[in-house]
């Protein structure tokens, strides 16, 4: 198993590099710190391989699936964190890919239902509370909802609940940090307490899926 985890670390680091280059296309090279994407993706893929192979026979598709998921989530999280945007070219095709891949295991209906349900909830919040979410969050909800549904109903519920909790926690930290240093108002700058929701959605989904495969 350890050799497979080692392969996962190397492949994850490569996927993280690709994710940083993907995010750079949308936010610029200076905005995406070197090392963050690579380390996050390498750690995520390693943990996914460990959870998926511990105590059972490793599946050949485990590493490629974890690498693809890591690249997608880290690309989205880095772009949203740096530029406060979730490009359509990453969100909507991601949902389609999840559904297609789920079809190989007979889980396509569950993926579609999970994505549509979460997107519908986000859309309702987007319409009823303007400013609480962005349109990109609604589109991303399709993909992460479909992904979470592949882990079962429990994983879907945990992913849906953890995402706003993570964003709220990050917002509290940002608020404390903003109050602890002198304010320097800049007319065109974003609010120092503005926290993108996309990274929390990706992190919550990945954690919920990993929890369903813990040994």
mmCIF file of the C-alpha atoms, coordinates in Angstrom:
data_MODEL
# 
_entry.id   MODEL 
# 
loop_
_atom_site.group_PDB 
_atom_site.id 
_atom_site.type_symbol 
_atom_site.label_atom_id 
_atom_site.label_alt_id 
_atom_site.label_comp_id 
_atom_site.label_asym_id 
_atom_site.label_entity_id 
_atom_site.label_seq_id 
_atom_site.pdbx_PDB_ins_code 
_atom_site.Cartn_x 
_atom_site.Cartn_y 
_atom_site.Cartn_z 
_atom_site.occupancy 
_atom_site.B_iso_or_equiv 
_atom_site.pdbx_formal_charge 
_atom_site.auth_seq_id 
_atom_site.auth_comp_id 
_atom_site.auth_asym_id 
_atom_site.auth_atom_id 
_atom_site.pdbx_PDB_model_num 
ATOM 1   C CA . UNK A 1 1   ? 0.000   0.000  0.000   1.00 0.00 ? 1   UNK A CA 1 
ATOM 2   C CA . UNK A 1 2   ? 2.843   2.400  0.818   1.00 0.00 ? 2   UNK A CA 1 
ATOM 3   C CA . UNK A 1 3   ? 4.210   2.312  -2.690  1.00 0.00 ? 3   UNK A CA 1 
ATOM 4   C CA . UNK A 1 4   ? 0.772   3.309  -3.967  1.00 0.00 ? 4   UNK A CA 1 
ATOM 5   C CA . UNK A 1 5   ? 0.623   6.204  -1.495  1.00 0.00 ? 5   UNK A CA 1 
ATOM 6   C CA . UNK A 1 6   ? 4.067   7.339  -2.676  1.00 0.00 ? 6   UNK A CA 1 
ATOM 7   C CA . UNK A 1 7   ? 2.844   7.282  -6.243  1.00 0.00 ? 7   UNK A CA 1 
ATOM 8   C CA . UNK A 1 8   ? -0.210  9.248  -5.119  1.00 0.00 ? 8   UNK A CA 1 
ATOM 9   C CA . UNK A 1 9   ? 1.957   11.936 -3.509  1.00 0.00 ? 9   UNK A CA 1 
ATOM 10  C CA . UNK A 1 10  ? 4.017   12.400 -6.663  1.00 0.00 ? 10  UNK A CA 1 
ATOM 11  C CA . UNK A 1 11  ? 0.993   12.345 -8.933  1.00 0.00 ? 11  UNK A CA 1 
ATOM 12  C CA . UNK A 1 12  ? -0.847  14.707 -6.591  1.00 0.00 ? 12  UNK A CA 1 
ATOM 13  C CA . UNK A 1 13  ? 2.022   17.185 -6.620  1.00 0.00 ? 13  UNK A CA 1 
ATOM 14  C CA . UNK A 1 14  ? 1.952   17.121 -10.408 1.00 0.00 ? 14  UNK A CA 1 
ATOM 15  C CA . UNK A 1 15  ? -1.807  17.653 -10.411 1.00 0.00 ? 15  UNK A CA 1 
ATOM 16  C CA . UNK A 1 16  ? -1.333  20.544 -7.972  1.00 0.00 ? 16  UNK A CA 1 
ATOM 17  C CA . UNK A 1 17  ? 1.174   22.143 -10.338 1.00 0.00 ? 17  UNK A CA 1 
ATOM 18  C CA . UNK A 1 18  ? -1.361  21.803 -13.149 1.00 0.00 ? 18  UNK A CA 1 
ATOM 19  C CA . UNK A 1 19  ? -4.054  23.256 -10.890 1.00 0.00 ? 19  UNK A CA 1 
ATOM 20  C CA . UNK A 1 20  ? -1.857  26.276 -10.125 1.00 0.00 ? 20  UNK A CA 1 
ATOM 21  C CA . UNK A 1 21  ? -1.253  26.803 -13.833 1.00 0.00 ? 21  UNK A CA 1 
ATOM 22  C CA . UNK A 1 22  ? -4.997  26.505 -14.464 1.00 0.00 ? 22  UNK A CA 1 
ATOM 23  C CA . UNK A 1 23  ? -5.803  29.073 -11.778 1.00 0.00 ? 23  UNK A CA 1 
ATOM 24  C CA . UNK A 1 24  ? -3.075  31.351 -13.125 1.00 0.00 ? 24  UNK A CA 1 
ATOM 25  C CA . UNK A 1 25  ? -4.939  31.589 -16.429 1.00 0.00 ? 25  UNK A CA 1 
ATOM 26  C CA . UNK A 1 26  ? -7.800  33.296 -14.599 1.00 0.00 ? 26  UNK A CA 1 
ATOM 27  C CA . UNK A 1 27  ? -6.079  35.307 -11.848 1.00 0.00 ? 27  UNK A CA 1 
ATOM 28  C CA . UNK A 1 28  ? -2.507  35.927 -12.976 1.00 0.00 ? 28  UNK A CA 1 
ATOM 29  C CA . UNK A 1 29  ? 0.749   34.312 -11.919 1.00 0.00 ? 29  UNK A CA 1 
ATOM 30  C CA . UNK A 1 30  ? 1.495   36.703 -9.051  1.00 0.00 ? 30  UNK A CA 1 
ATOM 31  C CA . UNK A 1 31  ? -1.811  35.991 -7.270  1.00 0.00 ? 31  UNK A CA 1 
ATOM 32  C CA . UNK A 1 32  ? -1.356  32.217 -6.859  1.00 0.00 ? 32  UNK A CA 1 
ATOM 33  C CA . UNK A 1 33  ? 1.374   31.345 -4.359  1.00 0.00 ? 33  UNK A CA 1 
ATOM 34  C CA . UNK A 1 34  ? 3.793   28.641 -5.379  1.00 0.00 ? 34  UNK A CA 1 
ATOM 35  C CA . UNK A 1 35  ? 3.638   25.484 -3.295  1.00 0.00 ? 35  UNK A CA 1 
ATOM 36  C CA . UNK A 1 36  ? 0.125   25.804 -1.892  1.00 0.00 ? 36  UNK A CA 1 
ATOM 37  C CA . UNK A 1 37  ? -1.634  24.042 -4.743  1.00 0.00 ? 37  UNK A CA 1 
ATOM 38  C CA . UNK A 1 38  ? 1.048   21.379 -5.048  1.00 0.00 ? 38  UNK A CA 1 
ATOM 39  C CA . UNK A 1 39  ? 1.142   20.545 -1.319  1.00 0.00 ? 39  UNK A CA 1 
ATOM 40  C CA . UNK A 1 40  ? -2.644  20.581 -0.922  1.00 0.00 ? 40  UNK A CA 1 
ATOM 41  C CA . UNK A 1 41  ? -3.193  18.300 -3.880  1.00 0.00 ? 41  UNK A CA 1 
ATOM 42  C CA . UNK A 1 42  ? -0.359  15.927 -2.925  1.00 0.00 ? 42  UNK A CA 1 
ATOM 43  C CA . UNK A 1 43  ? -1.711  15.574 0.617   1.00 0.00 ? 43  UNK A CA 1 
ATOM 44  C CA . UNK A 1 44  ? -5.285  15.112 -0.597  1.00 0.00 ? 44  UNK A CA 1 
ATOM 45  C CA . UNK A 1 45  ? -4.390  12.417 -3.115  1.00 0.00 ? 45  UNK A CA 1 
ATOM 46  C CA . UNK A 1 46  ? -2.218  10.601 -0.568  1.00 0.00 ? 46  UNK A CA 1 
ATOM 47  C CA . UNK A 1 47  ? -5.029  10.544 1.996   1.00 0.00 ? 47  UNK A CA 1 
ATOM 48  C CA . UNK A 1 48  ? -7.538  9.448  -0.636  1.00 0.00 ? 48  UNK A CA 1 
ATOM 49  C CA . UNK A 1 49  ? -5.288  6.556  -1.692  1.00 0.00 ? 49  UNK A CA 1 
ATOM 50  C CA . UNK A 1 50  ? -4.755  5.546  1.946   1.00 0.00 ? 50  UNK A CA 1 
ATOM 51  C CA . UNK A 1 51  ? -8.485  5.611  2.710   1.00 0.00 ? 51  UNK A CA 1 
ATOM 52  C CA . UNK A 1 52  ? -9.343  3.754  -0.481  1.00 0.00 ? 52  UNK A CA 1 
ATOM 53  C CA . UNK A 1 53  ? -6.737  1.011  -0.217  1.00 0.00 ? 53  UNK A CA 1 
ATOM 54  C CA . UNK A 1 54  ? -6.304  0.417  3.509   1.00 0.00 ? 54  UNK A CA 1 
ATOM 55  C CA . UNK A 1 55  ? -7.566  -3.037 4.447   1.00 0.00 ? 55  UNK A CA 1 
ATOM 56  C CA . UNK A 1 56  ? -8.633  -3.895 0.923   1.00 0.00 ? 56  UNK A CA 1 
ATOM 57  C CA . UNK A 1 57  ? -7.191  -4.636 -2.506  1.00 0.00 ? 57  UNK A CA 1 
ATOM 58  C CA . UNK A 1 58  ? -6.125  -1.383 -4.206  1.00 0.00 ? 58  UNK A CA 1 
ATOM 59  C CA . UNK A 1 59  ? -8.243  -0.420 -7.211  1.00 0.00 ? 59  UNK A CA 1 
ATOM 60  C CA . UNK A 1 60  ? -6.325  0.457  -10.409 1.00 0.00 ? 60  UNK A CA 1 
ATOM 61  C CA . UNK A 1 61  ? -8.445  3.569  -11.027 1.00 0.00 ? 61  UNK A CA 1 
ATOM 62  C CA . UNK A 1 62  ? -7.993  4.929  -7.495  1.00 0.00 ? 62  UNK A CA 1 
ATOM 63  C CA . UNK A 1 63  ? -4.959  7.140  -8.154  1.00 0.00 ? 63  UNK A CA 1 
ATOM 64  C CA . UNK A 1 64  ? -6.188  8.615  -11.477 1.00 0.00 ? 64  UNK A CA 1 
ATOM 65  C CA . UNK A 1 65  ? -9.590  9.374  -9.941  1.00 0.00 ? 65  UNK A CA 1 
ATOM 66  C CA . UNK A 1 66  ? -8.019  11.037 -6.890  1.00 0.00 ? 66  UNK A CA 1 
ATOM 67  C CA . UNK A 1 67  ? -5.633  13.039 -9.094  1.00 0.00 ? 67  UNK A CA 1 
ATOM 68  C CA . UNK A 1 68  ? -8.455  14.275 -11.325 1.00 0.00 ? 68  UNK A CA 1 
ATOM 69  C CA . UNK A 1 69  ? -10.579 15.207 -8.322  1.00 0.00 ? 69  UNK A CA 1 
ATOM 70  C CA . UNK A 1 70  ? -7.635  16.963 -6.678  1.00 0.00 ? 70  UNK A CA 1 
ATOM 71  C CA . UNK A 1 71  ? -6.840  18.985 -9.789  1.00 0.00 ? 71  UNK A CA 1 
ATOM 72  C CA . UNK A 1 72  ? -10.469 20.067 -10.210 1.00 0.00 ? 72  UNK A CA 1 
ATOM 73  C CA . UNK A 1 73  ? -11.050 21.052 -6.585  1.00 0.00 ? 73  UNK A CA 1 
ATOM 74  C CA . UNK A 1 74  ? -7.707  22.831 -6.134  1.00 0.00 ? 74  UNK A CA 1 
ATOM 75  C CA . UNK A 1 75  ? -8.094  24.705 -9.441  1.00 0.00 ? 75  UNK A CA 1 
ATOM 76  C CA . UNK A 1 76  ? -11.522 25.956 -8.373  1.00 0.00 ? 76  UNK A CA 1 
ATOM 77  C CA . UNK A 1 77  ? -10.490 26.756 -4.806  1.00 0.00 ? 77  UNK A CA 1 
ATOM 78  C CA . UNK A 1 78  ? -7.372  28.678 -5.864  1.00 0.00 ? 78  UNK A CA 1 
ATOM 79  C CA . UNK A 1 79  ? -9.237  30.653 -8.517  1.00 0.00 ? 79  UNK A CA 1 
ATOM 80  C CA . UNK A 1 80  ? -12.094 31.565 -6.197  1.00 0.00 ? 80  UNK A CA 1 
ATOM 81  C CA . UNK A 1 81  ? -9.766  32.444 -3.313  1.00 0.00 ? 81  UNK A CA 1 
ATOM 82  C CA . UNK A 1 82  ? -7.572  34.716 -5.430  1.00 0.00 ? 82  UNK A CA 1 
ATOM 83  C CA . UNK A 1 83  ? -10.106 36.235 -7.821  1.00 0.00 ? 83  UNK A CA 1 
ATOM 84  C CA . UNK A 1 84  ? -13.521 35.633 -6.208  1.00 0.00 ? 84  UNK A CA 1 
ATOM 85  C CA . UNK A 1 85  ? -14.774 33.846 -9.293  1.00 0.00 ? 85  UNK A CA 1 
ATOM 86  C CA . UNK A 1 86  ? -15.645 30.319 -10.384 1.00 0.00 ? 86  UNK A CA 1 
ATOM 87  C CA . UNK A 1 87  ? -15.232 30.031 -14.167 1.00 0.00 ? 87  UNK A CA 1 
ATOM 88  C CA . UNK A 1 88  ? -17.986 28.280 -16.092 1.00 0.00 ? 88  UNK A CA 1 
ATOM 89  C CA . UNK A 1 89  ? -15.374 26.278 -17.974 1.00 0.00 ? 89  UNK A CA 1 
ATOM 90  C CA . UNK A 1 90  ? -14.474 24.550 -14.692 1.00 0.00 ? 90  UNK A CA 1 
ATOM 91  C CA . UNK A 1 91  ? -17.837 24.278 -12.929 1.00 0.00 ? 91  UNK A CA 1 
ATOM 92  C CA . UNK A 1 92  ? -20.332 23.087 -15.532 1.00 0.00 ? 92  UNK A CA 1 
ATOM 93  C CA . UNK A 1 93  ? -18.087 20.610 -17.409 1.00 0.00 ? 93  UNK A CA 1 
ATOM 94  C CA . UNK A 1 94  ? -17.060 19.245 -14.005 1.00 0.00 ? 94  UNK A CA 1 
ATOM 95  C CA . UNK A 1 95  ? -20.650 18.229 -13.316 1.00 0.00 ? 95  UNK A CA 1 
ATOM 96  C CA . UNK A 1 96  ? -20.885 16.528 -16.716 1.00 0.00 ? 96  UNK A CA 1 
ATOM 97  C CA . UNK A 1 97  ? -17.647 14.598 -16.135 1.00 0.00 ? 97  UNK A CA 1 
ATOM 98  C CA . UNK A 1 98  ? -18.810 13.414 -12.709 1.00 0.00 ? 98  UNK A CA 1 
ATOM 99  C CA . UNK A 1 99  ? -22.077 12.129 -14.157 1.00 0.00 ? 99  UNK A CA 1 
ATOM 100 C CA . UNK A 1 100 ? -20.324 10.363 -17.049 1.00 0.00 ? 100 UNK A CA 1 
ATOM 101 C CA . UNK A 1 101 ? -17.785 8.685  -14.765 1.00 0.00 ? 101 UNK A CA 1 
ATOM 102 C CA . UNK A 1 102 ? -20.539 7.742  -12.324 1.00 0.00 ? 102 UNK A CA 1 
ATOM 103 C CA . UNK A 1 103 ? -22.302 6.003  -15.195 1.00 0.00 ? 103 UNK A CA 1 
ATOM 104 C CA . UNK A 1 104 ? -19.515 3.406  -15.342 1.00 0.00 ? 104 UNK A CA 1 
ATOM 105 C CA . UNK A 1 105 ? -20.468 2.273  -11.834 1.00 0.00 ? 105 UNK A CA 1 
ATOM 106 C CA . UNK A 1 106 ? -24.204 2.622  -12.309 1.00 0.00 ? 106 UNK A CA 1 
ATOM 107 C CA . UNK A 1 107 ? -24.411 5.702  -10.070 1.00 0.00 ? 107 UNK A CA 1 
ATOM 108 C CA . UNK A 1 108 ? -25.265 8.295  -12.700 1.00 0.00 ? 108 UNK A CA 1 
ATOM 109 C CA . UNK A 1 109 ? -28.859 8.766  -11.447 1.00 0.00 ? 109 UNK A CA 1 
ATOM 110 C CA . UNK A 1 110 ? -27.635 9.356  -7.894  1.00 0.00 ? 110 UNK A CA 1 
ATOM 111 C CA . UNK A 1 111 ? -25.064 11.868 -9.152  1.00 0.00 ? 111 UNK A CA 1 
ATOM 112 C CA . UNK A 1 112 ? -27.661 13.796 -11.151 1.00 0.00 ? 112 UNK A CA 1 
ATOM 113 C CA . UNK A 1 113 ? -30.130 13.862 -8.262  1.00 0.00 ? 113 UNK A CA 1 
ATOM 114 C CA . UNK A 1 114 ? -27.463 14.923 -5.774  1.00 0.00 ? 114 UNK A CA 1 
ATOM 115 C CA . UNK A 1 115 ? -26.223 17.709 -8.030  1.00 0.00 ? 115 UNK A CA 1 
ATOM 116 C CA . UNK A 1 116 ? -29.665 19.037 -8.883  1.00 0.00 ? 116 UNK A CA 1 
ATOM 117 C CA . UNK A 1 117 ? -30.849 18.996 -5.262  1.00 0.00 ? 117 UNK A CA 1 
ATOM 118 C CA . UNK A 1 118 ? -27.834 20.910 -3.952  1.00 0.00 ? 118 UNK A CA 1 
ATOM 119 C CA . UNK A 1 119 ? -27.911 23.372 -6.854  1.00 0.00 ? 119 UNK A CA 1 
ATOM 120 C CA . UNK A 1 120 ? -31.623 23.962 -6.265  1.00 0.00 ? 120 UNK A CA 1 
ATOM 121 C CA . UNK A 1 121 ? -30.976 24.764 -2.597  1.00 0.00 ? 121 UNK A CA 1 
ATOM 122 C CA . UNK A 1 122 ? -28.152 27.147 -3.556  1.00 0.00 ? 122 UNK A CA 1 
ATOM 123 C CA . UNK A 1 123 ? -30.278 28.755 -6.257  1.00 0.00 ? 123 UNK A CA 1 
ATOM 124 C CA . UNK A 1 124 ? -33.081 29.368 -3.772  1.00 0.00 ? 124 UNK A CA 1 
ATOM 125 C CA . UNK A 1 125 ? -30.642 31.023 -1.373  1.00 0.00 ? 125 UNK A CA 1 
ATOM 126 C CA . UNK A 1 126 ? -29.105 33.013 -4.234  1.00 0.00 ? 126 UNK A CA 1 
ATOM 127 C CA . UNK A 1 127 ? -32.517 34.379 -5.209  1.00 0.00 ? 127 UNK A CA 1 
ATOM 128 C CA . UNK A 1 128 ? -33.856 34.968 -1.706  1.00 0.00 ? 128 UNK A CA 1 
ATOM 129 C CA . UNK A 1 129 ? -30.702 36.448 -0.200  1.00 0.00 ? 129 UNK A CA 1 
ATOM 130 C CA . UNK A 1 130 ? -28.830 38.359 -2.919  1.00 0.00 ? 130 UNK A CA 1 
ATOM 131 C CA . UNK A 1 131 ? -25.168 38.803 -2.064  1.00 0.00 ? 131 UNK A CA 1 
ATOM 132 C CA . UNK A 1 132 ? -24.964 35.726 0.153   1.00 0.00 ? 132 UNK A CA 1 
ATOM 133 C CA . UNK A 1 133 ? -23.825 33.566 -2.772  1.00 0.00 ? 133 UNK A CA 1 
ATOM 134 C CA . UNK A 1 134 ? -22.534 34.052 -6.273  1.00 0.00 ? 134 UNK A CA 1 
ATOM 135 C CA . UNK A 1 135 ? -23.878 32.513 -9.458  1.00 0.00 ? 135 UNK A CA 1 
ATOM 136 C CA . UNK A 1 136 ? -20.661 30.506 -9.670  1.00 0.00 ? 136 UNK A CA 1 
ATOM 137 C CA . UNK A 1 137 ? -21.446 28.883 -6.322  1.00 0.00 ? 137 UNK A CA 1 
ATOM 138 C CA . UNK A 1 138 ? -24.796 27.715 -7.688  1.00 0.00 ? 138 UNK A CA 1 
ATOM 139 C CA . UNK A 1 139 ? -23.115 26.181 -10.735 1.00 0.00 ? 139 UNK A CA 1 
ATOM 140 C CA . UNK A 1 140 ? -20.398 24.562 -8.612  1.00 0.00 ? 140 UNK A CA 1 
ATOM 141 C CA . UNK A 1 141 ? -23.123 23.064 -6.411  1.00 0.00 ? 141 UNK A CA 1 
ATOM 142 C CA . UNK A 1 142 ? -24.085 20.853 -9.347  1.00 0.00 ? 142 UNK A CA 1 
ATOM 143 C CA . UNK A 1 143 ? -20.644 19.255 -9.468  1.00 0.00 ? 143 UNK A CA 1 
ATOM 144 C CA . UNK A 1 144 ? -19.925 18.935 -5.763  1.00 0.00 ? 144 UNK A CA 1 
ATOM 145 C CA . UNK A 1 145 ? -23.470 17.768 -5.070  1.00 0.00 ? 145 UNK A CA 1 
ATOM 146 C CA . UNK A 1 146 ? -23.063 15.040 -7.684  1.00 0.00 ? 146 UNK A CA 1 
ATOM 147 C CA . UNK A 1 147 ? -19.694 14.061 -6.230  1.00 0.00 ? 147 UNK A CA 1 
ATOM 148 C CA . UNK A 1 148 ? -20.956 13.922 -2.655  1.00 0.00 ? 148 UNK A CA 1 
ATOM 149 C CA . UNK A 1 149 ? -23.916 11.786 -3.699  1.00 0.00 ? 149 UNK A CA 1 
ATOM 150 C CA . UNK A 1 150 ? -21.505 9.102  -4.899  1.00 0.00 ? 150 UNK A CA 1 
ATOM 151 C CA . UNK A 1 151 ? -20.579 8.558  -1.252  1.00 0.00 ? 151 UNK A CA 1 
ATOM 152 C CA . UNK A 1 152 ? -24.204 8.012  -0.247  1.00 0.00 ? 152 UNK A CA 1 
ATOM 153 C CA . UNK A 1 153 ? -26.859 10.097 1.425   1.00 0.00 ? 153 UNK A CA 1 
ATOM 154 C CA . UNK A 1 154 ? -24.807 10.629 4.574   1.00 0.00 ? 154 UNK A CA 1 
ATOM 155 C CA . UNK A 1 155 ? -21.853 12.025 2.633   1.00 0.00 ? 155 UNK A CA 1 
ATOM 156 C CA . UNK A 1 156 ? -24.161 14.346 0.685   1.00 0.00 ? 156 UNK A CA 1 
ATOM 157 C CA . UNK A 1 157 ? -25.711 15.731 3.877   1.00 0.00 ? 157 UNK A CA 1 
ATOM 158 C CA . UNK A 1 158 ? -22.316 16.240 5.528   1.00 0.00 ? 158 UNK A CA 1 
ATOM 159 C CA . UNK A 1 159 ? -20.934 17.993 2.465   1.00 0.00 ? 159 UNK A CA 1 
ATOM 160 C CA . UNK A 1 160 ? -23.964 20.291 2.337   1.00 0.00 ? 160 UNK A CA 1 
ATOM 161 C CA . UNK A 1 161 ? -23.700 21.168 6.037   1.00 0.00 ? 161 UNK A CA 1 
ATOM 162 C CA . UNK A 1 162 ? -19.919 21.496 6.328   1.00 0.00 ? 162 UNK A CA 1 
ATOM 163 C CA . UNK A 1 163 ? -19.516 23.955 3.445   1.00 0.00 ? 163 UNK A CA 1 
ATOM 164 C CA . UNK A 1 164 ? -21.377 26.884 5.071   1.00 0.00 ? 164 UNK A CA 1 
ATOM 165 C CA . UNK A 1 165 ? -19.796 26.002 8.434   1.00 0.00 ? 165 UNK A CA 1 
ATOM 166 C CA . UNK A 1 166 ? -16.304 26.249 6.922   1.00 0.00 ? 166 UNK A CA 1 
ATOM 167 C CA . UNK A 1 167 ? -17.096 29.554 5.233   1.00 0.00 ? 167 UNK A CA 1 
ATOM 168 C CA . UNK A 1 168 ? -18.556 30.959 8.456   1.00 0.00 ? 168 UNK A CA 1 
ATOM 169 C CA . UNK A 1 169 ? -15.454 29.908 10.394  1.00 0.00 ? 169 UNK A CA 1 
ATOM 170 C CA . UNK A 1 170 ? -13.161 31.469 7.782   1.00 0.00 ? 170 UNK A CA 1 
ATOM 171 C CA . UNK A 1 171 ? -15.252 34.646 7.915   1.00 0.00 ? 171 UNK A CA 1 
ATOM 172 C CA . UNK A 1 172 ? -14.873 34.853 11.688  1.00 0.00 ? 172 UNK A CA 1 
ATOM 173 C CA . UNK A 1 173 ? -11.108 34.457 11.398  1.00 0.00 ? 173 UNK A CA 1 
ATOM 174 C CA . UNK A 1 174 ? -10.970 37.151 8.709   1.00 0.00 ? 174 UNK A CA 1 
ATOM 175 C CA . UNK A 1 175 ? -13.070 39.483 10.866  1.00 0.00 ? 175 UNK A CA 1 
ATOM 176 C CA . UNK A 1 176 ? -10.802 39.018 13.882  1.00 0.00 ? 176 UNK A CA 1 
ATOM 177 C CA . UNK A 1 177 ? -7.704  39.629 11.778  1.00 0.00 ? 177 UNK A CA 1 
ATOM 178 C CA . UNK A 1 178 ? -9.240  42.743 10.210  1.00 0.00 ? 178 UNK A CA 1 
ATOM 179 C CA . UNK A 1 179 ? -10.063 44.201 13.626  1.00 0.00 ? 179 UNK A CA 1 
ATOM 180 C CA . UNK A 1 180 ? -6.623  43.437 15.023  1.00 0.00 ? 180 UNK A CA 1 
ATOM 181 C CA . UNK A 1 181 ? -4.770  45.601 12.510  1.00 0.00 ? 181 UNK A CA 1 
ATOM 182 C CA . UNK A 1 182 ? -5.246  49.260 11.557  1.00 0.00 ? 182 UNK A CA 1 
ATOM 183 C CA . UNK A 1 183 ? -7.644  49.826 8.705   1.00 0.00 ? 183 UNK A CA 1 
ATOM 184 C CA . UNK A 1 184 ? -6.362  51.219 5.448   1.00 0.00 ? 184 UNK A CA 1 
ATOM 185 C CA . UNK A 1 185 ? -9.388  51.976 3.282   1.00 0.00 ? 185 UNK A CA 1 
ATOM 186 C CA . UNK A 1 186 ? -8.853  51.522 -0.422  1.00 0.00 ? 186 UNK A CA 1 
ATOM 187 C CA . UNK A 1 187 ? -11.713 52.511 -2.754  1.00 0.00 ? 187 UNK A CA 1 
ATOM 188 C CA . UNK A 1 188 ? -11.469 49.543 -5.102  1.00 0.00 ? 188 UNK A CA 1 
ATOM 189 C CA . UNK A 1 189 ? -10.269 46.885 -2.656  1.00 0.00 ? 189 UNK A CA 1 
ATOM 190 C CA . UNK A 1 190 ? -12.409 43.942 -1.650  1.00 0.00 ? 190 UNK A CA 1 
ATOM 191 C CA . UNK A 1 191 ? -13.693 43.769 1.912   1.00 0.00 ? 191 UNK A CA 1 
ATOM 192 C CA . UNK A 1 192 ? -11.035 42.302 4.210   1.00 0.00 ? 192 UNK A CA 1 
ATOM 193 C CA . UNK A 1 193 ? -13.673 39.997 5.659   1.00 0.00 ? 193 UNK A CA 1 
ATOM 194 C CA . UNK A 1 194 ? -14.991 38.823 2.281   1.00 0.00 ? 194 UNK A CA 1 
ATOM 195 C CA . UNK A 1 195 ? -14.564 35.050 2.131   1.00 0.00 ? 195 UNK A CA 1 
ATOM 196 C CA . UNK A 1 196 ? -15.227 33.050 -1.053  1.00 0.00 ? 196 UNK A CA 1 
ATOM 197 C CA . UNK A 1 197 ? -17.504 30.041 -0.633  1.00 0.00 ? 197 UNK A CA 1 
ATOM 198 C CA . UNK A 1 198 ? -16.045 27.844 -3.377  1.00 0.00 ? 198 UNK A CA 1 
ATOM 199 C CA . UNK A 1 199 ? -13.033 26.561 -1.385  1.00 0.00 ? 199 UNK A CA 1 
ATOM 200 C CA . UNK A 1 200 ? -15.318 25.503 1.462   1.00 0.00 ? 200 UNK A CA 1 
ATOM 201 C CA . UNK A 1 201 ? -17.627 23.659 -0.935  1.00 0.00 ? 201 UNK A CA 1 
ATOM 202 C CA . UNK A 1 202 ? -14.719 21.723 -2.415  1.00 0.00 ? 202 UNK A CA 1 
ATOM 203 C CA . UNK A 1 203 ? -13.128 20.965 0.963   1.00 0.00 ? 203 UNK A CA 1 
ATOM 204 C CA . UNK A 1 204 ? -16.418 19.837 2.511   1.00 0.00 ? 204 UNK A CA 1 
ATOM 205 C CA . UNK A 1 205 ? -17.130 17.500 -0.391  1.00 0.00 ? 205 UNK A CA 1 
ATOM 206 C CA . UNK A 1 206 ? -13.681 15.928 -0.321  1.00 0.00 ? 206 UNK A CA 1 
ATOM 207 C CA . UNK A 1 207 ? -13.797 15.436 3.452   1.00 0.00 ? 207 UNK A CA 1 
ATOM 208 C CA . UNK A 1 208 ? -17.274 13.908 3.293   1.00 0.00 ? 208 UNK A CA 1 
ATOM 209 C CA . UNK A 1 209 ? -16.144 11.452 0.623   1.00 0.00 ? 209 UNK A CA 1 
ATOM 210 C CA . UNK A 1 210 ? -12.980 10.544 2.524   1.00 0.00 ? 210 UNK A CA 1 
ATOM 211 C CA . UNK A 1 211 ? -14.972 9.941  5.707   1.00 0.00 ? 211 UNK A CA 1 
ATOM 212 C CA . UNK A 1 212 ? -17.080 7.302  3.931   1.00 0.00 ? 212 UNK A CA 1 
ATOM 213 C CA . UNK A 1 213 ? -13.904 5.363  3.061   1.00 0.00 ? 213 UNK A CA 1 
ATOM 214 C CA . UNK A 1 214 ? -12.091 5.531  6.389   1.00 0.00 ? 214 UNK A CA 1 
ATOM 215 C CA . UNK A 1 215 ? -10.728 2.111  7.371   1.00 0.00 ? 215 UNK A CA 1 
# 
